[in-house]
mmCIF file of C-alpha atoms and ligand atoms in Angstrom:
data_model
loop_
_atom_site.group_PDB
_atom_site.id
_atom_site.type_symbol
_atom_site.label_atom_id
_atom_site.label_comp_id
_atom_site.label_asym_id
_atom_site.label_seq_id
_atom_site.Cartn_x
_atom_site.Cartn_y
_atom_site.Cartn_z
ATOM 1 C CA MET A 15 -20.735 -11.279 17.550
ATOM 2 C CA ASN A 16 -17.617 -10.219 15.640
ATOM 3 C CA LYS A 17 -17.786 -6.675 14.375
ATOM 4 C CA PRO A 18 -15.369 -5.057 11.919
ATOM 5 C CA ILE A 19 -13.431 -1.827 12.355
ATOM 6 C CA GLY A 20 -14.579 0.772 9.832
ATOM 7 C CA ILE A 21 -12.048 2.895 7.960
ATOM 8 C CA PHE A 22 -12.795 5.670 5.543
ATOM 9 C CA ASP A 23 -10.804 7.638 3.038
ATOM 10 C CA SER A 24 -11.536 9.788 0.024
ATOM 11 C CA GLY A 25 -9.974 7.096 -2.171
ATOM 12 C CA LEU A 26 -7.459 4.295 -2.036
ATOM 13 C CA GLY A 27 -4.655 6.146 -0.180
ATOM 14 C CA GLY A 28 -6.193 5.047 3.127
ATOM 15 C CA LEU A 29 -5.195 1.489 2.228
ATOM 16 C CA THR A 30 -1.742 2.526 3.528
ATOM 17 C CA VAL A 31 -3.468 2.714 6.927
ATOM 18 C CA LEU A 32 -5.528 -0.453 6.475
ATOM 19 C CA LYS A 33 -2.387 -2.375 5.506
ATOM 20 C CA VAL A 34 -0.595 -1.439 8.739
ATOM 21 C CA LEU A 35 -3.660 -2.188 10.886
ATOM 22 C CA ALA A 36 -4.423 -5.492 9.137
ATOM 23 C CA LYS A 37 -0.853 -6.638 9.817
ATOM 24 C CA LYS A 38 -0.775 -5.424 13.414
ATOM 25 C CA PHE A 39 -4.181 -6.934 14.299
ATOM 26 C CA PRO A 40 -4.344 -10.213 12.355
ATOM 27 C CA GLU A 41 -7.540 -11.352 14.101
ATOM 28 C CA GLU A 42 -9.550 -8.213 13.405
ATOM 29 C CA SER A 43 -12.001 -7.680 10.560
ATOM 30 C CA PHE A 44 -12.068 -4.414 8.641
ATOM 31 C CA CYS A 45 -14.572 -2.656 6.422
ATOM 32 C CA TYR A 46 -12.920 0.032 4.265
ATOM 33 C CA LEU A 47 -14.792 2.652 2.271
ATOM 34 C CA GLY A 48 -12.924 4.649 -0.377
ATOM 35 C CA ASP A 49 -14.979 7.467 -1.902
ATOM 36 C CA ILE A 50 -13.233 7.279 -5.267
ATOM 37 C CA ALA A 51 -16.196 8.733 -7.149
ATOM 38 C CA ARG A 52 -15.707 12.062 -5.334
ATOM 39 C CA LEU A 53 -11.907 12.059 -4.938
ATOM 40 C CA PRO A 54 -10.034 14.350 -4.312
ATOM 41 C CA TYR A 55 -11.293 15.855 -1.053
ATOM 42 C CA GLY A 56 -8.085 17.865 -0.706
ATOM 43 C CA ASN A 57 -9.289 20.752 -2.880
ATOM 44 C CA LYS A 58 -12.877 20.865 -1.582
ATOM 45 C CA SER A 59 -14.528 23.138 1.011
ATOM 46 C CA PRO A 60 -14.965 22.023 4.645
ATOM 47 C CA GLU A 61 -18.777 22.031 4.197
ATOM 48 C CA THR A 62 -18.636 19.627 1.232
ATOM 49 C CA ILE A 63 -16.073 17.354 2.887
ATOM 50 C CA ARG A 64 -18.234 17.151 6.027
ATOM 51 C CA ARG A 65 -21.371 16.339 4.005
ATOM 52 C CA TYR A 66 -19.544 13.498 2.243
ATOM 53 C CA GLY A 67 -18.001 12.342 5.525
ATOM 54 C CA LEU A 68 -21.370 12.103 7.295
ATOM 55 C CA GLN A 69 -22.764 9.938 4.476
ATOM 56 C CA ILE A 70 -19.799 7.604 4.835
ATOM 57 C CA LEU A 71 -20.036 7.381 8.631
ATOM 58 C CA LYS A 72 -23.716 6.406 8.182
ATOM 59 C CA PHE A 73 -22.678 3.749 5.658
ATOM 60 C CA LEU A 74 -20.087 2.346 8.073
ATOM 61 C CA LYS A 75 -22.645 2.295 10.901
ATOM 62 C CA GLU A 76 -24.933 0.220 8.676
ATOM 63 C CA GLN A 77 -22.047 -2.253 8.286
ATOM 64 C CA ASN A 78 -22.220 -2.770 12.061
ATOM 65 C CA VAL A 79 -18.682 -1.549 12.791
ATOM 66 C CA LYS A 80 -17.391 -1.363 16.388
ATOM 67 C CA ALA A 81 -15.213 1.712 15.726
ATOM 68 C CA MET A 82 -14.730 4.173 12.887
ATOM 69 C CA ILE A 83 -11.398 5.536 11.712
ATOM 70 C CA ILE A 84 -11.194 8.589 9.500
ATOM 71 C CA ALA A 85 -7.949 7.784 7.698
ATOM 72 C CA CYS A 86 -8.365 10.748 5.346
ATOM 73 C CA ASN A 87 -6.529 13.774 6.742
ATOM 74 C CA SER A 88 -8.657 16.260 4.801
ATOM 75 C CA ALA A 89 -11.819 14.672 6.287
ATOM 76 C CA SER A 90 -10.271 14.399 9.756
ATOM 77 C CA THR A 91 -9.927 18.204 9.851
ATOM 78 C CA VAL A 92 -13.719 18.651 9.766
ATOM 79 C CA PHE A 93 -14.435 16.052 12.492
ATOM 80 C CA LEU A 94 -11.758 17.244 14.910
ATOM 81 C CA GLY A 95 -12.704 16.872 18.584
ATOM 82 C CA GLU A 96 -15.588 14.473 17.779
ATOM 83 C CA ASN A 97 -14.902 11.189 19.539
ATOM 84 C CA GLU A 98 -18.020 9.295 18.587
ATOM 85 C CA PHE A 99 -20.594 9.027 15.843
ATOM 86 C CA GLU A 100 -24.059 7.939 16.995
ATOM 87 C CA GLY A 101 -22.546 6.037 19.925
ATOM 88 C CA ILE A 102 -19.673 4.405 17.990
ATOM 89 C CA PRO A 103 -16.062 5.427 18.844
ATOM 90 C CA LEU A 104 -14.656 7.725 16.150
ATOM 91 C CA LEU A 105 -10.919 8.248 15.586
ATOM 92 C CA ASN A 106 -9.220 10.792 13.365
ATOM 93 C CA VAL A 107 -5.588 10.980 12.286
ATOM 94 C CA ILE A 108 -4.819 14.542 13.426
ATOM 95 C CA GLU A 109 -4.767 14.114 17.209
ATOM 96 C CA PRO A 110 -2.747 10.865 17.447
ATOM 97 C CA GLY A 111 -0.450 12.067 14.629
ATOM 98 C CA SER A 112 0.278 15.323 16.455
ATOM 99 C CA ALA A 113 0.937 13.522 19.761
ATOM 100 C CA ALA A 114 3.322 11.122 17.996
ATOM 101 C CA ALA A 115 5.195 14.004 16.330
ATOM 102 C CA ILE A 116 5.698 15.752 19.660
ATOM 103 C CA ALA A 117 6.911 12.537 21.260
ATOM 104 C CA ALA A 118 9.315 11.941 18.349
ATOM 105 C CA SER A 119 10.931 15.398 18.301
ATOM 106 C CA VAL A 120 13.136 16.740 21.077
ATOM 107 C CA ASP A 121 13.251 20.292 19.695
ATOM 108 C CA HIS A 122 9.567 20.351 18.626
ATOM 109 C CA LYS A 123 10.463 21.740 15.188
ATOM 110 C CA ILE A 124 7.757 19.979 13.252
ATOM 111 C CA GLY A 125 6.777 20.046 9.589
ATOM 112 C CA VAL A 126 3.332 19.089 8.273
ATOM 113 C CA LEU A 127 2.776 17.971 4.686
ATOM 114 C CA GLY A 128 -0.818 17.718 3.495
ATOM 115 C CA THR A 129 -3.443 18.567 0.918
ATOM 116 C CA SER A 130 -4.583 22.173 0.441
ATOM 117 C CA ALA A 131 -7.700 21.470 2.576
ATOM 118 C CA THR A 132 -5.637 20.052 5.439
ATOM 119 C CA VAL A 133 -3.095 22.869 5.414
ATOM 120 C CA ARG A 134 -5.770 25.564 5.003
ATOM 121 C CA SER A 135 -7.602 24.229 8.081
ATOM 122 C CA HIS A 136 -4.430 24.515 10.241
ATOM 123 C CA ALA A 137 -5.832 21.531 12.183
ATOM 124 C CA TYR A 138 -2.382 20.015 12.709
ATOM 125 C CA ARG A 139 -0.758 23.343 13.641
ATOM 126 C CA ASP A 140 -3.482 24.192 16.164
ATOM 127 C CA THR A 141 -3.454 20.691 17.688
ATOM 128 C CA LEU A 142 0.358 20.673 17.930
ATOM 129 C CA LEU A 143 0.416 24.097 19.580
ATOM 130 C CA LYS A 144 -2.260 23.029 22.071
ATOM 131 C CA MET A 145 -0.108 20.045 23.028
ATOM 132 C CA ALA A 146 3.236 21.892 22.979
ATOM 133 C CA PRO A 147 2.805 25.697 22.929
ATOM 134 C CA GLU A 148 6.526 26.264 22.253
ATOM 135 C CA ALA A 149 6.487 24.082 19.102
ATOM 136 C CA GLN A 150 7.570 25.578 15.773
ATOM 137 C CA VAL A 151 5.276 24.296 13.046
ATOM 138 C CA ILE A 152 5.771 24.683 9.301
ATOM 139 C CA GLU A 153 2.898 23.567 7.086
ATOM 140 C CA GLN A 154 3.188 22.859 3.373
ATOM 141 C CA ALA A 155 0.420 21.965 0.924
ATOM 142 C CA CYS A 156 1.628 19.466 -1.681
ATOM 143 C CA PRO A 157 -1.188 19.201 -4.253
ATOM 144 C CA LEU A 158 0.989 17.497 -6.891
ATOM 145 C CA LEU A 159 1.931 14.514 -4.727
ATOM 146 C CA VAL A 160 -1.464 12.735 -4.711
ATOM 147 C CA PRO A 161 -1.705 12.520 -8.527
ATOM 148 C CA LEU A 162 1.917 11.314 -8.722
ATOM 149 C CA VAL A 163 1.093 8.452 -6.340
ATOM 150 C CA GLU A 164 -2.152 7.674 -8.202
ATOM 151 C CA GLU A 165 -0.064 7.374 -11.389
ATOM 152 C CA GLY A 166 2.315 4.953 -9.689
ATOM 153 C CA MET A 167 5.322 7.314 -9.900
ATOM 154 C CA VAL A 168 7.073 5.829 -6.890
ATOM 155 C CA ASN A 169 10.905 5.848 -6.610
ATOM 156 C CA ASP A 170 10.774 8.212 -9.545
ATOM 157 C CA PRO A 171 13.027 11.222 -10.303
ATOM 158 C CA ILE A 172 10.017 13.412 -11.097
ATOM 159 C CA THR A 173 8.441 12.701 -7.700
ATOM 160 C CA GLU A 174 11.789 13.422 -6.059
ATOM 161 C CA LEU A 175 12.057 16.742 -7.900
ATOM 162 C CA VAL A 176 8.544 17.802 -6.856
ATOM 163 C CA ALA A 177 9.190 16.687 -3.265
ATOM 164 C CA ARG A 178 12.416 18.710 -3.217
ATOM 165 C CA ARG A 179 10.501 21.861 -4.104
ATOM 166 C CA TYR A 180 7.846 21.260 -1.435
ATOM 167 C CA LEU A 181 10.386 20.338 1.260
ATOM 168 C CA GLN A 182 12.796 23.198 0.617
ATOM 169 C CA GLN A 183 11.498 25.479 3.387
ATOM 170 C CA MET A 184 11.411 22.668 5.945
ATOM 171 C CA ILE A 185 14.989 21.721 5.125
ATOM 172 C CA GLU A 186 16.095 25.358 5.476
ATOM 173 C CA GLN A 187 14.317 25.626 8.830
ATOM 174 C CA GLN A 188 15.886 22.322 9.939
ATOM 175 C CA VAL A 189 12.717 20.611 11.111
ATOM 176 C CA SER A 190 13.454 17.370 12.945
ATOM 177 C CA THR A 191 10.120 15.622 12.423
ATOM 178 C CA ILE A 192 7.613 15.675 9.573
ATOM 179 C CA ILE A 193 4.008 14.509 9.766
ATOM 180 C CA LEU A 194 2.921 12.803 6.551
ATOM 181 C CA GLY A 195 -0.511 14.430 6.756
ATOM 182 C CA CYS A 196 -2.023 12.715 3.730
ATOM 183 C CA THR A 197 -2.952 9.084 3.172
ATOM 184 C CA HIS A 198 -0.915 8.852 -0.048
ATOM 185 C CA TYR A 199 2.461 10.028 1.235
ATOM 186 C CA PRO A 200 3.645 6.793 2.933
ATOM 187 C CA VAL A 201 3.728 5.269 -0.559
ATOM 188 C CA ILE A 202 6.474 7.738 -1.562
ATOM 189 C CA ARG A 203 8.310 7.627 1.774
ATOM 190 C CA ASN A 204 11.540 6.578 -0.020
ATOM 191 C CA ASP A 205 11.355 9.516 -2.433
ATOM 192 C CA LEU A 206 10.869 11.851 0.548
ATOM 193 C CA LYS A 207 13.703 10.197 2.494
ATOM 194 C CA LYS A 208 16.044 10.691 -0.479
ATOM 195 C CA VAL A 209 15.450 14.440 -0.235
ATOM 196 C CA LEU A 210 15.436 14.663 3.572
ATOM 197 C CA GLY A 211 18.183 12.237 4.540
ATOM 198 C CA ASP A 212 18.059 10.040 7.631
ATOM 199 C CA LYS A 213 18.023 12.700 10.346
ATOM 200 C CA VAL A 214 14.385 13.719 9.891
ATOM 201 C CA SER A 215 11.772 11.363 11.382
ATOM 202 C CA LEU A 216 8.560 10.783 9.493
ATOM 203 C CA VAL A 217 5.261 10.276 11.327
ATOM 204 C CA GLU A 218 2.804 8.013 9.496
ATOM 205 C CA SER A 219 -0.900 7.649 10.306
ATOM 206 C CA GLY A 220 -0.935 3.834 10.113
ATOM 207 C CA ASP A 221 1.614 3.486 12.915
ATOM 208 C CA VAL A 222 -0.008 6.046 15.213
ATOM 209 C CA LEU A 223 -3.477 4.570 14.704
ATOM 210 C CA ALA A 224 -2.137 1.099 15.443
ATOM 211 C CA GLN A 225 -0.860 2.389 18.804
ATOM 212 C CA LYS A 226 -4.135 4.150 19.508
ATOM 213 C CA LEU A 227 -6.191 1.011 18.714
ATOM 214 C CA ALA A 228 -3.884 -1.151 20.853
ATOM 215 C CA THR A 229 -4.577 1.189 23.800
ATOM 216 C CA LEU A 230 -8.337 0.995 23.218
ATOM 217 C CA PHE A 231 -8.164 -2.822 23.162
ATOM 218 C CA ASP A 232 -5.986 -2.922 26.299
ATOM 219 C CA GLN A 233 -8.321 -0.555 28.165
ATOM 220 C CA GLY A 234 -11.316 -2.687 27.172
ATOM 221 C CA VAL A 235 -12.939 0.221 25.305
ATOM 222 C CA LEU A 236 -13.006 -2.020 22.216
ATOM 223 C CA ALA A 237 -13.576 -5.776 22.298
ATOM 224 C CA ARG A 238 -11.016 -7.892 20.459
ATOM 225 C CA GLN A 239 -12.201 -10.232 17.752
ATOM 226 C CA SER A 240 -11.189 -13.837 17.479
ATOM 227 C CA GLY A 241 -12.058 -16.191 14.696
ATOM 228 C CA ASN A 242 -12.401 -15.740 10.988
ATOM 229 C CA ARG A 243 -11.341 -12.302 9.916
ATOM 230 C CA GLN A 244 -12.798 -10.580 6.892
ATOM 231 C CA ILE A 245 -11.329 -7.588 5.050
ATOM 232 C CA ARG A 246 -13.831 -5.791 2.831
ATOM 233 C CA VAL A 247 -12.714 -2.993 0.526
ATOM 234 C CA CYS A 248 -15.718 -0.991 -0.701
ATOM 235 C CA ILE A 249 -15.402 1.854 -3.179
ATOM 236 C CA THR A 250 -17.838 4.274 -4.776
ATOM 237 C CA ASP A 251 -16.426 3.816 -8.281
ATOM 238 C CA LEU A 252 -14.631 0.895 -9.830
ATOM 239 C CA THR A 253 -12.236 0.759 -12.762
ATOM 240 C CA ASP A 254 -9.432 -1.652 -13.696
ATOM 241 C CA HIS A 255 -6.910 1.025 -12.680
ATOM 242 C CA PHE A 256 -8.330 1.289 -9.153
ATOM 243 C CA GLU A 257 -8.609 -2.496 -8.816
ATOM 244 C CA ARG A 258 -4.892 -2.848 -9.703
ATOM 245 C CA LEU A 259 -3.838 0.059 -7.483
ATOM 246 C CA ALA A 260 -5.747 -1.367 -4.490
ATOM 247 C CA HIS A 261 -3.999 -4.732 -4.757
ATOM 248 C CA GLN A 262 -0.613 -3.009 -5.216
ATOM 249 C CA LEU A 263 -1.124 -0.803 -2.154
ATOM 250 C CA MET A 264 -2.211 -3.743 0.033
ATOM 251 C CA HIS A 265 0.482 -6.159 -1.188
ATOM 252 C CA PRO A 266 1.337 -8.651 0.334
ATOM 253 C CA GLU A 267 -1.863 -8.477 2.431
ATOM 254 C CA PRO A 268 -4.535 -10.379 0.466
ATOM 255 C CA ILE A 269 -7.858 -8.643 -0.202
ATOM 256 C CA GLY A 270 -10.791 -10.082 -2.067
ATOM 257 C CA GLN A 271 -12.578 -8.458 -4.940
ATOM 258 C CA LEU A 272 -13.388 -4.778 -4.434
ATOM 259 C CA GLU A 273 -17.080 -4.059 -3.754
ATOM 260 C CA ARG A 274 -18.758 -1.185 -5.521
ATOM 261 C CA VAL A 275 -21.267 0.657 -3.326
ATOM 262 C CA VAL A 276 -23.635 3.551 -3.895
ATOM 263 C CA LEU A 277 -24.002 5.960 -0.971
HETATM 264 N N1 DGL B 474 -7.084 11.162 1.452
HETATM 265 C C1 DGL B 474 -6.708 12.534 1.307
HETATM 266 C C2 DGL B 474 -6.006 13.018 2.584
HETATM 267 O O1 DGL B 474 -5.458 12.243 3.349
HETATM 268 C C3 DGL B 474 -5.808 12.747 0.099
HETATM 269 C C4 DGL B 474 -6.501 12.589 -1.223
HETATM 270 C C5 DGL B 474 -7.572 13.640 -1.472
HETATM 271 O O2 DGL B 474 -7.256 14.818 -1.719
HETATM 272 O O3 DGL B 474 -8.736 13.273 -1.402
HETATM 273 O O4 DGL B 474 -6.021 14.191 2.842
#
């Protein structure tokens, strides 16, 4: 029987991950859960984020998923080192993102951009240092970037100005690679590139998860699906704004009507 891959995020930012995976694996079905009703997670405590996360993993299990991906960086920090949930493979974005950043940078001068919760947890820094003890890691919380993306301020001088402030220290320290440690940041990759120039590589969760999933398929850990694919986007609150934003973020990948669910 065909089973979907479950993906969860605090809101719609994780659609940046779903979009990459849907394109890379055109046969696979996906079930996405965006916890819009309780967004943002980035300013909440680890205990609260974990409580929300466990409810969502239970929801995804009920949808009969074959694997679960925590696309939300803030949520990934509280499930670090956990590779399964009740027998179902569980992936987070921190470990594959860190490995990709180390592979991408020769000098291992790595910057991490994230929400306050992600930066406060030091999950990326600790994982990077475990993988490459000589790495130099600079972390920066960027709380203003999520609302700017939610308001659609993409390729916008205000976003560029805010990004410039947040990136200043990393530019001074000449980092060579930056992990976009938040689901929303790939949407403003051009604004970030304008500030950083072309020499700094950006690591995005969608790409690293696509590689990780490809390995799991090749190793036979996950069975490939063939046949009619289905992409479900479920959210815990629904407004016209979110409906529009979801279609914009997934464009040109078609998604059906968003489903409102109660956890
Ligand atoms: N999805 C969150 C993350 O990747 C960003 C939005 C939020 O703060 O909930 O950390």
